């Protein structure tokens, strides 16, 4: 392949970096990926058995508008890698307190033409026998979501990109990025490119000051579980379950297609260092255990298979907007990490590649990544 469009170095081989490499390679750029660990890296935020994808986006309506294009780009990626690492399904929400969720979701789902409906509370015990119904106020099912399988996506994408001519540099921690000269240092050597994209996940503030005022790393815990015998069958057929209670707030991915049952929460710790230890203590999972006991019946009967520590960056303000910005003349910083970045990885990577290729203005790419496009703009992507 000719690389007449120039050479781009991508730093980081998580979903953001690999998606950006994919989108650039498809546009005819020469791409090199530098990753501080193995590729894919088990310490990366992206590296996990499953991730939720969905159109329902709560109050972040701008991200809901991006979801049809995000789903479409994953389908294009699956075609390229030759495997559809996606289990489509609905997502069911359990509302216990007065949360600002139903109105914005009804609005955005209607605008997108996507279905949602109430499940009568009387039907919950039959369909979801594992759910604690005490204090349950409402149950809502949203259509067209499901689970992505990240480890398989990252692995197959790496193989595909390598075969397509992308050069990979594993165990190459990058430092000293010069965004004006287009240079960086890895393993004591200086490397130069026409453009540099930094997609360093929870390490981003160690490599660039550009988003340090906006994002902070957050140590998060999830648990993988084996359900008690009486719920094994039920877990085989339930979709993704999300509890929106203030105290009981959890998200749960069922065991499907070779994955384990996983439960986590979205209470950000806003502390920790992604280079630090990854040993989950009882303190790390204390809040999650309390919440899960309120969300699930007989939660103490589940066997814990693994307590896992992972990191993402979250915004210092409550916006949860991805921070994707040009840096100097020659670099972009892509901090599309946070608790909702996997489903949007290919869309953000494509946006950055479009800006580098001159197909879209830098400003529009920044707005797209921040979820600030109107429905009409998102439809035109
Ligand atoms: C527990 C949990 C649950 C989540 N659930 C969901 C979900 O259900 N749905 C969803 O859409 N999203 C979810 N997310 C968020 C999603 O996983 C992240 O937003 C996304 O994976 C971030 O990808 P990334 O490529 O930006 O970061 P990463 O995957 O962390 O990739 C960054 C890479 O850069 C490398 N790197 C860093 N610094 C350097 C350097 N100096 N030199 C070279 N390489 C470097 C790292 O080693 C790493 O491999 C969840 C996240 C967590 C932690």
PDB file of N, CA, C and O in Angstrom, residues 185-256:
ATOM      1  N   UNK A 185      10.137   9.975  22.368  1.00  0.00           N
ATOM      2  CA  UNK A 185      11.211   9.054  22.750  1.00  0.00           C
ATOM      3  C   UNK A 185      10.586   7.758  23.254  1.00  0.00           C
ATOM      4  O   UNK A 185       9.614   7.779  24.021  1.00  0.00           O
ATOM      5  N   UNK A 186      11.114   6.628  22.782  1.00  0.00           N
ATOM      6  CA  UNK A 186      10.695   5.316  23.297  1.00  0.00           C
ATOM      7  C   UNK A 186      11.920   4.422  23.352  1.00  0.00           C
ATOM      8  O   UNK A 186      12.668   4.340  22.361  1.00  0.00           O
ATOM      9  N   UNK A 187      12.125   3.788  24.481  1.00  0.00           N
ATOM     10  CA  UNK A 187      13.288   2.921  24.684  1.00  0.00           C
ATOM     11  C   UNK A 187      14.591   3.608  24.266  1.00  0.00           C
ATOM     12  O   UNK A 187      15.441   3.012  23.599  1.00  0.00           O
ATOM     13  N   UNK A 188      14.725   4.872  24.638  1.00  0.00           N
ATOM     14  CA  UNK A 188      15.964   5.617  24.399  1.00  0.00           C
ATOM     15  C   UNK A 188      16.160   6.116  22.974  1.00  0.00           C
ATOM     16  O   UNK A 188      17.161   6.754  22.673  1.00  0.00           O
ATOM     17  N   UNK A 189      15.204   5.838  22.100  1.00  0.00           N
ATOM     18  CA  UNK A 189      15.368   6.298  20.706  1.00  0.00           C
ATOM     19  C   UNK A 189      14.360   7.383  20.373  1.00  0.00           C
ATOM     20  O   UNK A 189      13.217   7.330  20.826  1.00  0.00           O
ATOM     21  N   UNK A 190      14.779   8.319  19.532  1.00  0.00           N
ATOM     22  CA  UNK A 190      13.849   9.362  19.089  1.00  0.00           C
ATOM     23  C   UNK A 190      13.134   8.869  17.829  1.00  0.00           C
ATOM     24  O   UNK A 190      13.760   8.331  16.911  1.00  0.00           O
ATOM     25  N   UNK A 191      11.818   9.035  17.819  1.00  0.00           N
ATOM     26  CA  UNK A 191      11.017   8.674  16.635  1.00  0.00           C
ATOM     27  C   UNK A 191      10.305   9.929  16.148  1.00  0.00           C
ATOM     28  O   UNK A 191       9.904  10.768  16.944  1.00  0.00           O
ATOM     29  N   UNK A 192      10.132   9.998  14.829  1.00  0.00           N
ATOM     30  CA  UNK A 192       9.534  11.195  14.235  1.00  0.00           C
ATOM     31  C   UNK A 192       8.392  10.790  13.306  1.00  0.00           C
ATOM     32  O   UNK A 192       8.459   9.761  12.632  1.00  0.00           O
ATOM     33  N   UNK A 193       7.331  11.594  13.288  1.00  0.00           N
ATOM     34  CA  UNK A 193       6.215  11.322  12.369  1.00  0.00           C
ATOM     35  C   UNK A 193       5.581  12.643  11.952  1.00  0.00           C
ATOM     36  O   UNK A 193       5.896  13.694  12.510  1.00  0.00           O
ATOM     37  N   UNK A 194       4.706  12.554  10.957  1.00  0.00           N
ATOM     38  CA  UNK A 194       3.996  13.768  10.544  1.00  0.00           C
ATOM     39  C   UNK A 194       3.002  14.204  11.615  1.00  0.00           C
ATOM     40  O   UNK A 194       2.768  15.386  11.825  1.00  0.00           O
ATOM     41  N   UNK A 195       2.378  13.209  12.247  1.00  0.00           N
ATOM     42  CA  UNK A 195       1.438  13.498  13.338  1.00  0.00           C
ATOM     43  C   UNK A 195       1.579  12.436  14.420  1.00  0.00           C
ATOM     44  O   UNK A 195       1.976  11.299  14.145  1.00  0.00           O
ATOM     45  N   UNK A 196       1.238  12.831  15.647  1.00  0.00           N
ATOM     46  CA  UNK A 196       1.258  11.900  16.791  1.00  0.00           C
ATOM     47  C   UNK A 196      -0.119  11.930  17.446  1.00  0.00           C
ATOM     48  O   UNK A 196      -0.679  13.015  17.642  1.00  0.00           O
ATOM     49  N   UNK A 197      -0.659  10.756  17.738  1.00  0.00           N
ATOM     50  CA  UNK A 197      -1.937  10.686  18.465  1.00  0.00           C
ATOM     51  C   UNK A 197      -1.665  10.004  19.802  1.00  0.00           C
ATOM     52  O   UNK A 197      -1.181   8.864  19.836  1.00  0.00           O
ATOM     53  N   UNK A 198      -1.974  10.687  20.884  1.00  0.00           N
ATOM     54  CA  UNK A 198      -1.752  10.097  22.208  1.00  0.00           C
ATOM     55  C   UNK A 198      -3.077   9.568  22.739  1.00  0.00           C
ATOM     56  O   UNK A 198      -4.002  10.337  23.016  1.00  0.00           O
ATOM     57  N   UNK A 199      -3.169   8.251  22.840  1.00  0.00           N
ATOM     58  CA  UNK A 199      -4.394   7.608  23.345  1.00  0.00           C
ATOM     59  C   UNK A 199      -3.970   6.746  24.527  1.00  0.00           C
ATOM     60  O   UNK A 199      -4.005   5.515  24.468  1.00  0.00           O
ATOM     61  N   UNK A 200      -3.546   7.421  25.607  1.00  0.00           N
ATOM     62  CA  UNK A 200      -2.856   6.732  26.700  1.00  0.00           C
ATOM     63  C   UNK A 200      -3.759   6.379  27.872  1.00  0.00           C
ATOM     64  O   UNK A 200      -3.281   6.026  28.948  1.00  0.00           O
ATOM     65  N   UNK A 201      -5.067   6.457  27.682  1.00  0.00           N
ATOM     66  CA  UNK A 201      -6.001   6.022  28.722  1.00  0.00           C
ATOM     67  C   UNK A 201      -5.740   6.709  30.050  1.00  0.00           C
ATOM     68  O   UNK A 201      -5.567   7.935  30.119  1.00  0.00           O
ATOM     69  N   UNK A 202      -5.696   5.913  31.114  1.00  0.00           N
ATOM     70  CA  UNK A 202      -5.556   6.468  32.468  1.00  0.00           C
ATOM     71  C   UNK A 202      -4.147   6.986  32.751  1.00  0.00           C
ATOM     72  O   UNK A 202      -3.874   7.499  33.838  1.00  0.00           O
ATOM     73  N   UNK A 203      -3.239   6.847  31.783  1.00  0.00           N
ATOM     74  CA  UNK A 203      -1.864   7.342  31.932  1.00  0.00           C
ATOM     75  C   UNK A 203      -1.705   8.721  31.266  1.00  0.00           C
ATOM     76  O   UNK A 203      -0.619   9.264  31.222  1.00  0.00           O
ATOM     77  N   UNK A 204      -2.784   9.245  30.713  1.00  0.00           N
ATOM     78  CA  UNK A 204      -2.669  10.405  29.826  1.00  0.00           C
ATOM     79  C   UNK A 204      -1.949  11.585  30.474  1.00  0.00           C
ATOM     80  O   UNK A 204      -1.122  12.241  29.824  1.00  0.00           O
ATOM     81  N   UNK A 205      -2.218  11.828  31.771  1.00  0.00           N
ATOM     82  CA  UNK A 205      -1.612  13.011  32.392  1.00  0.00           C
ATOM     83  C   UNK A 205      -0.121  12.843  32.650  1.00  0.00           C
ATOM     84  O   UNK A 205       0.566  13.789  33.017  1.00  0.00           O
ATOM     85  N   UNK A 206       0.399  11.624  32.448  1.00  0.00           N
ATOM     86  CA  UNK A 206       1.844  11.408  32.629  1.00  0.00           C
ATOM     87  C   UNK A 206       2.607  11.754  31.369  1.00  0.00           C
ATOM     88  O   UNK A 206       3.836  11.805  31.356  1.00  0.00           O
ATOM     89  N   UNK A 207       1.884  11.900  30.267  1.00  0.00           N
ATOM     90  CA  UNK A 207       2.576  12.053  28.985  1.00  0.00           C
ATOM     91  C   UNK A 207       2.286  13.420  28.348  1.00  0.00           C
ATOM     92  O   UNK A 207       3.025  13.875  27.486  1.00  0.00           O
ATOM     93  N   UNK A 208       1.223  14.086  28.795  1.00  0.00           N
ATOM     94  CA  UNK A 208       0.886  15.407  28.256  1.00  0.00           C
ATOM     95  C   UNK A 208       0.112  16.202  29.305  1.00  0.00           C
ATOM     96  O   UNK A 208      -0.697  15.625  30.045  1.00  0.00           O
ATOM     97  N   UNK A 209       0.365  17.529  29.333  1.00  0.00           N
ATOM     98  CA  UNK A 209      -0.401  18.358  30.288  1.00  0.00           C
ATOM     99  C   UNK A 209      -1.761  18.812  29.734  1.00  0.00           C
ATOM    100  O   UNK A 209      -2.541  19.435  30.434  1.00  0.00           O
ATOM    101  N   UNK A 210      -2.069  18.449  28.466  1.00  0.00           N
ATOM    102  CA  UNK A 210      -3.189  19.078  27.760  1.00  0.00           C
ATOM    103  C   UNK A 210      -4.550  18.879  28.437  1.00  0.00           C
ATOM    104  O   UNK A 210      -5.371  19.785  28.460  1.00  0.00           O
ATOM    105  N   UNK A 211      -4.786  17.692  28.990  1.00  0.00           N
ATOM    106  CA  UNK A 211      -6.115  17.458  29.582  1.00  0.00           C
ATOM    107  C   UNK A 211      -6.046  17.309  31.114  1.00  0.00           C
ATOM    108  O   UNK A 211      -7.024  16.915  31.745  1.00  0.00           O
ATOM    109  N   UNK A 212      -4.864  17.654  31.677  1.00  0.00           N
ATOM    110  CA  UNK A 212      -4.684  17.421  33.121  1.00  0.00           C
ATOM    111  C   UNK A 212      -5.672  18.224  33.969  1.00  0.00           C
ATOM    112  O   UNK A 212      -6.075  17.779  35.045  1.00  0.00           O
ATOM    113  N   UNK A 213      -6.085  19.386  33.476  1.00  0.00           N
ATOM    114  CA  UNK A 213      -7.061  20.162  34.249  1.00  0.00           C
ATOM    115  C   UNK A 213      -8.453  19.567  34.156  1.00  0.00           C
ATOM    116  O   UNK A 213      -9.330  19.895  34.942  1.00  0.00           O
ATOM    117  N   UNK A 214      -8.661  18.724  33.170  1.00  0.00           N
ATOM    118  CA  UNK A 214     -10.023  18.228  32.902  1.00  0.00           C
ATOM    119  C   UNK A 214     -10.265  16.807  33.391  1.00  0.00           C
ATOM    120  O   UNK A 214     -11.390  16.464  33.751  1.00  0.00           O
ATOM    121  N   UNK A 215      -9.235  15.934  33.385  1.00  0.00           N
ATOM    122  CA  UNK A 215      -9.478  14.529  33.744  1.00  0.00           C
ATOM    123  C   UNK A 215      -8.547  14.040  34.850  1.00  0.00           C
ATOM    124  O   UNK A 215      -7.417  14.519  34.998  1.00  0.00           O
ATOM    125  N   UNK A 216      -9.035  13.050  35.574  1.00  0.00           N
ATOM    126  CA  UNK A 216      -8.279  12.487  36.702  1.00  0.00           C
ATOM    127  C   UNK A 216      -8.444  10.963  36.653  1.00  0.00           C
ATOM    128  O   UNK A 216      -9.527  10.473  36.315  1.00  0.00           O
ATOM    129  N   UNK A 217      -7.375  10.195  36.948  1.00  0.00           N
ATOM    130  CA  UNK A 217      -7.538   8.730  36.962  1.00  0.00           C
ATOM    131  C   UNK A 217      -8.424   8.283  38.130  1.00  0.00           C
ATOM    132  O   UNK A 217      -8.430   8.918  39.176  1.00  0.00           O
ATOM    133  N   UNK A 218      -9.128   7.201  37.931  1.00  0.00           N
ATOM    134  CA  UNK A 218     -10.041   6.694  38.957  1.00  0.00           C
ATOM    135  C   UNK A 218      -9.881   5.187  39.058  1.00  0.00           C
ATOM    136  O   UNK A 218     -10.051   4.471  38.072  1.00  0.00           O
ATOM    137  N   UNK A 219      -9.530   4.727  40.261  1.00  0.00           N
ATOM    138  CA  UNK A 219      -9.372   3.281  40.509  1.00  0.00           C
ATOM    139  C   UNK A 219     -10.765   2.687  40.710  1.00  0.00           C
ATOM    140  O   UNK A 219     -11.532   3.175  41.549  1.00  0.00           O
ATOM    141  N   UNK A 220     -11.102   1.674  39.947  1.00  0.00           N
ATOM    142  CA  UNK A 220     -12.446   1.079  39.997  1.00  0.00           C
ATOM    143  C   UNK A 220     -12.343  -0.427  40.239  1.00  0.00           C
ATOM    144  O   UNK A 220     -11.379  -1.058  39.788  1.00  0.00           O
ATOM    145  N   UNK A 221     -13.336  -0.974  40.901  1.00  0.00           N
ATOM    146  CA  UNK A 221     -13.347  -2.424  41.158  1.00  0.00           C
ATOM    147  C   UNK A 221     -14.563  -3.067  40.501  1.00  0.00           C
ATOM    148  O   UNK A 221     -15.644  -2.480  40.475  1.00  0.00           O
ATOM    149  N   UNK A 222     -14.357  -4.237  39.943  1.00  0.00           N
ATOM    150  CA  UNK A 222     -15.483  -5.051  39.477  1.00  0.00           C
ATOM    151  C   UNK A 222     -15.314  -6.453  40.065  1.00  0.00           C
ATOM    152  O   UNK A 222     -14.214  -6.830  40.489  1.00  0.00           O
ATOM    153  N   UNK A 223     -16.402  -7.211  40.095  1.00  0.00           N
ATOM    154  CA  UNK A 223     -16.308  -8.591  40.587  1.00  0.00           C
ATOM    155  C   UNK A 223     -16.890  -9.540  39.554  1.00  0.00           C
ATOM    156  O   UNK A 223     -17.932  -9.254  38.947  1.00  0.00           O
ATOM    157  N   UNK A 224     -16.215 -10.661  39.372  1.00  0.00           N
ATOM    158  CA  UNK A 224     -16.727 -11.752  38.543  1.00  0.00           C
ATOM    159  C   UNK A 224     -17.274 -12.806  39.499  1.00  0.00           C
ATOM    160  O   UNK A 224     -16.631 -13.131  40.507  1.00  0.00           O
ATOM    161  N   UNK A 225     -18.423 -13.332  39.153  1.00  0.00           N
ATOM    162  CA  UNK A 225     -19.153 -14.175  40.108  1.00  0.00           C
ATOM    163  C   UNK A 225     -19.659 -15.451  39.473  1.00  0.00           C
ATOM    164  O   UNK A 225     -19.857 -15.506  38.248  1.00  0.00           O
ATOM    165  N   UNK A 226     -19.900 -16.427  40.328  1.00  0.00           N
ATOM    166  CA  UNK A 226     -20.605 -17.632  39.909  1.00  0.00           C
ATOM    167  C   UNK A 226     -21.919 -17.651  40.687  1.00  0.00           C
ATOM    168  O   UNK A 226     -21.917 -17.592  41.914  1.00  0.00           O
ATOM    169  N   UNK A 227     -23.066 -17.686  39.986  1.00  0.00           N
ATOM    170  CA  UNK A 227     -24.343 -17.551  40.697  1.00  0.00           C
ATOM    171  C   UNK A 227     -24.718 -18.803  41.475  1.00  0.00           C
ATOM    172  O   UNK A 227     -24.269 -19.901  41.136  1.00  0.00           O
ATOM    173  N   UNK A 228     -25.571 -18.647  42.496  1.00  0.00           N
ATOM    174  CA  UNK A 228     -26.045 -19.830  43.217  1.00  0.00           C
ATOM    175  C   UNK A 228     -26.912 -20.700  42.302  1.00  0.00           C
ATOM    176  O   UNK A 228     -27.502 -20.199  41.334  1.00  0.00           O
ATOM    177  N   UNK A 229     -26.978 -21.975  42.621  1.00  0.00           N
ATOM    178  CA  UNK A 229     -27.607 -22.963  41.728  1.00  0.00           C
ATOM    179  C   UNK A 229     -29.005 -22.552  41.271  1.00  0.00           C
ATOM    180  O   UNK A 229     -29.360 -22.710  40.096  1.00  0.00           O
ATOM    181  N   UNK A 230     -29.802 -21.971  42.194  1.00  0.00           N
ATOM    182  CA  UNK A 230     -31.194 -21.664  41.831  1.00  0.00           C
ATOM    183  C   UNK A 230     -31.316 -20.562  40.782  1.00  0.00           C
ATOM    184  O   UNK A 230     -32.380 -20.397  40.190  1.00  0.00           O
ATOM    185  N   UNK A 231     -30.252 -19.808  40.542  1.00  0.00           N
ATOM    186  CA  UNK A 231     -30.336 -18.720  39.555  1.00  0.00           C
ATOM    187  C   UNK A 231     -29.532 -18.984  38.277  1.00  0.00           C
ATOM    188  O   UNK A 231     -29.489 -18.151  37.382  1.00  0.00           O
ATOM    189  N   UNK A 232     -28.892 -20.128  38.199  1.00  0.00           N
ATOM    190  CA  UNK A 232     -28.016 -20.401  37.044  1.00  0.00           C
ATOM    191  C   UNK A 232     -28.795 -20.292  35.734  1.00  0.00           C
ATOM    192  O   UNK A 232     -28.374 -19.614  34.790  1.00  0.00           O
ATOM    193  N   UNK A 233     -29.956 -20.921  35.667  1.00  0.00           N
ATOM    194  CA  UNK A 233     -30.741 -20.907  34.419  1.00  0.00           C
ATOM    195  C   UNK A 233     -31.189 -19.496  34.073  1.00  0.00           C
ATOM    196  O   UNK A 233     -31.115 -19.071  32.920  1.00  0.00           O
ATOM    197  N   UNK A 234     -31.654 -18.768  35.086  1.00  0.00           N
ATOM    198  CA  UNK A 234     -32.152 -17.410  34.838  1.00  0.00           C
ATOM    199  C   UNK A 234     -31.036 -16.515  34.291  1.00  0.00           C
ATOM    200  O   UNK A 234     -31.261 -15.722  33.370  1.00  0.00           O
ATOM    201  N   UNK A 235     -29.832 -16.657  34.828  1.00  0.00           N
ATOM    202  CA  UNK A 235     -28.725 -15.815  34.353  1.00  0.00           C
ATOM    203  C   UNK A 235     -28.365 -16.115  32.904  1.00  0.00           C
ATOM    204  O   UNK A 235     -27.787 -15.281  32.216  1.00  0.00           O
ATOM    205  N   UNK A 236     -28.719 -17.319  32.437  1.00  0.00           N
ATOM    206  CA  UNK A 236     -28.363 -17.676  31.049  1.00  0.00           C
ATOM    207  C   UNK A 236     -29.168 -16.875  30.035  1.00  0.00           C
ATOM    208  O   UNK A 236     -28.783 -16.753  28.880  1.00  0.00           O
ATOM    209  N   UNK A 237     -30.337 -16.342  30.463  1.00  0.00           N
ATOM    210  CA  UNK A 237     -31.181 -15.688  29.459  1.00  0.00           C
ATOM    211  C   UNK A 237     -31.402 -14.198  29.705  1.00  0.00           C
ATOM    212  O   UNK A 237     -31.986 -13.528  28.859  1.00  0.00           O
ATOM    213  N   UNK A 238     -30.959 -13.660  30.858  1.00  0.00           N
ATOM    214  CA  UNK A 238     -31.231 -12.236  31.075  1.00  0.00           C
ATOM    215  C   UNK A 238     -30.262 -11.375  30.260  1.00  0.00           C
ATOM    216  O   UNK A 238     -29.141 -11.788  29.975  1.00  0.00           O
ATOM    217  N   UNK A 239     -30.704 -10.174  29.883  1.00  0.00           N
ATOM    218  CA  UNK A 239     -29.791  -9.271  29.181  1.00  0.00           C
ATOM    219  C   UNK A 239     -28.942  -8.476  30.176  1.00  0.00           C
ATOM    220  O   UNK A 239     -28.892  -8.825  31.354  1.00  0.00           O
ATOM    221  N   UNK A 240     -28.308  -7.430  29.711  1.00  0.00           N
ATOM    222  CA  UNK A 240     -27.559  -6.526  30.593  1.00  0.00           C
ATOM    223  C   UNK A 240     -28.553  -5.875  31.560  1.00  0.00           C
ATOM    224  O   UNK A 240     -29.623  -5.424  31.147  1.00  0.00           O
ATOM    225  N   UNK A 241     -28.193  -5.837  32.850  1.00  0.00           N
ATOM    226  CA  UNK A 241     -29.082  -5.280  33.870  1.00  0.00           C
ATOM    227  C   UNK A 241     -28.411  -4.074  34.529  1.00  0.00           C
ATOM    228  O   UNK A 241     -27.234  -4.163  34.925  1.00  0.00           O
ATOM    229  N   UNK A 242     -29.160  -2.991  34.643  1.00  0.00           N
ATOM    230  CA  UNK A 242     -28.588  -1.784  35.260  1.00  0.00           C
ATOM    231  C   UNK A 242     -29.523  -1.292  36.347  1.00  0.00           C
ATOM    232  O   UNK A 242     -30.699  -1.036  36.102  1.00  0.00           O
ATOM    233  N   UNK A 243     -28.985  -1.199  37.565  1.00  0.00           N
ATOM    234  CA  UNK A 243     -29.762  -0.704  38.688  1.00  0.00           C
ATOM    235  C   UNK A 243     -29.415   0.768  38.866  1.00  0.00           C
ATOM    236  O   UNK A 243     -28.242   1.124  39.013  1.00  0.00           O
ATOM    237  N   UNK A 244     -30.449   1.610  38.831  1.00  0.00           N
ATOM    238  CA  UNK A 244     -30.202   3.050  38.914  1.00  0.00           C
ATOM    239  C   UNK A 244     -30.451   3.612  40.313  1.00  0.00           C
ATOM    240  O   UNK A 244     -30.541   4.823  40.488  1.00  0.00           O
ATOM    241  N   UNK A 245     -30.565   2.747  41.321  1.00  0.00           N
ATOM    242  CA  UNK A 245     -30.799   3.227  42.686  1.00  0.00           C
ATOM    243  C   UNK A 245     -29.592   3.991  43.218  1.00  0.00           C
ATOM    244  O   UNK A 245     -28.450   3.692  42.875  1.00  0.00           O
ATOM    245  N   UNK A 246     -29.853   4.963  44.080  1.00  0.00           N
ATOM    246  CA  UNK A 246     -28.750   5.757  44.640  1.00  0.00           C
ATOM    247  C   UNK A 246     -27.812   4.852  45.447  1.00  0.00           C
ATOM    248  O   UNK A 246     -26.595   4.940  45.326  1.00  0.00           O
ATOM    249  N   UNK A 247     -28.413   3.995  46.270  1.00  0.00           N
ATOM    250  CA  UNK A 247     -27.601   3.088  47.087  1.00  0.00           C
ATOM    251  C   UNK A 247     -27.296   1.777  46.370  1.00  0.00           C
ATOM    252  O   UNK A 247     -26.239   1.187  46.556  1.00  0.00           O
ATOM    253  N   UNK A 248     -28.239   1.315  45.555  1.00  0.00           N
ATOM    254  CA  UNK A 248     -28.110  -0.021  44.947  1.00  0.00           C
ATOM    255  C   UNK A 248     -27.482   0.019  43.553  1.00  0.00           C
ATOM    256  O   UNK A 248     -27.389  -1.010  42.885  1.00  0.00           O
ATOM    257  N   UNK A 249     -27.053   1.224  43.105  1.00  0.00           N
ATOM    258  CA  UNK A 249     -26.575   1.411  41.724  1.00  0.00           C
ATOM    259  C   UNK A 249     -25.472   0.428  41.326  1.00  0.00           C
ATOM    260  O   UNK A 249     -24.394   0.407  41.911  1.00  0.00           O
ATOM    261  N   UNK A 250     -25.764  -0.399  40.354  1.00  0.00           N
ATOM    262  CA  UNK A 250     -24.803  -1.386  39.844  1.00  0.00           C
ATOM    263  C   UNK A 250     -25.085  -1.594  38.359  1.00  0.00           C
ATOM    264  O   UNK A 250     -26.179  -1.294  37.886  1.00  0.00           O
ATOM    265  N   UNK A 251     -24.087  -2.113  37.635  1.00  0.00           N
ATOM    266  CA  UNK A 251     -24.359  -2.604  36.282  1.00  0.00           C
ATOM    267  C   UNK A 251     -23.871  -4.045  36.238  1.00  0.00           C
ATOM    268  O   UNK A 251     -22.862  -4.388  36.858  1.00  0.00           O
ATOM    269  N   UNK A 252     -24.610  -4.887  35.519  1.00  0.00           N
ATOM    270  CA  UNK A 252     -24.296  -6.313  35.543  1.00  0.00           C
ATOM    271  C   UNK A 252     -24.331  -6.886  34.139  1.00  0.00           C
ATOM    272  O   UNK A 252     -25.288  -6.680  33.396  1.00  0.00           O
ATOM    273  N   UNK A 253     -23.253  -7.564  33.781  1.00  0.00           N
ATOM    274  CA  UNK A 253     -23.182  -8.217  32.470  1.00  0.00           C
ATOM    275  C   UNK A 253     -23.308  -9.713  32.686  1.00  0.00           C
ATOM    276  O   UNK A 253     -22.533 -10.303  33.449  1.00  0.00           O
ATOM    277  N   UNK A 254     -24.300 -10.329  32.041  1.00  0.00           N
ATOM    278  CA  UNK A 254     -24.533 -11.758  32.281  1.00  0.00           C
ATOM    279  C   UNK A 254     -23.454 -12.614  31.622  1.00  0.00           C
ATOM    280  O   UNK A 254     -22.776 -12.160  30.703  1.00  0.00           O
ATOM    281  N   UNK A 255     -23.304 -13.850  32.094  1.00  0.00           N
ATOM    282  CA  UNK A 255     -22.333 -14.742  31.446  1.00  0.00           C
ATOM    283  C   UNK A 255     -22.856 -15.119  30.069  1.00  0.00           C
ATOM    284  O   UNK A 255     -23.990 -15.576  29.952  1.00  0.00           O
ATOM    285  N   UNK A 256     -22.097 -14.872  29.050  1.00  0.00           N
ATOM    286  CA  UNK A 256     -22.579 -15.169  27.700  1.00  0.00           C
ATOM    287  C   UNK A 256     -21.392 -15.442  26.791  1.00  0.00           C
ATOM    288  O   UNK A 256     -20.393 -14.729  26.841  1.00  0.00           O
TER     289      UNK A 256
END
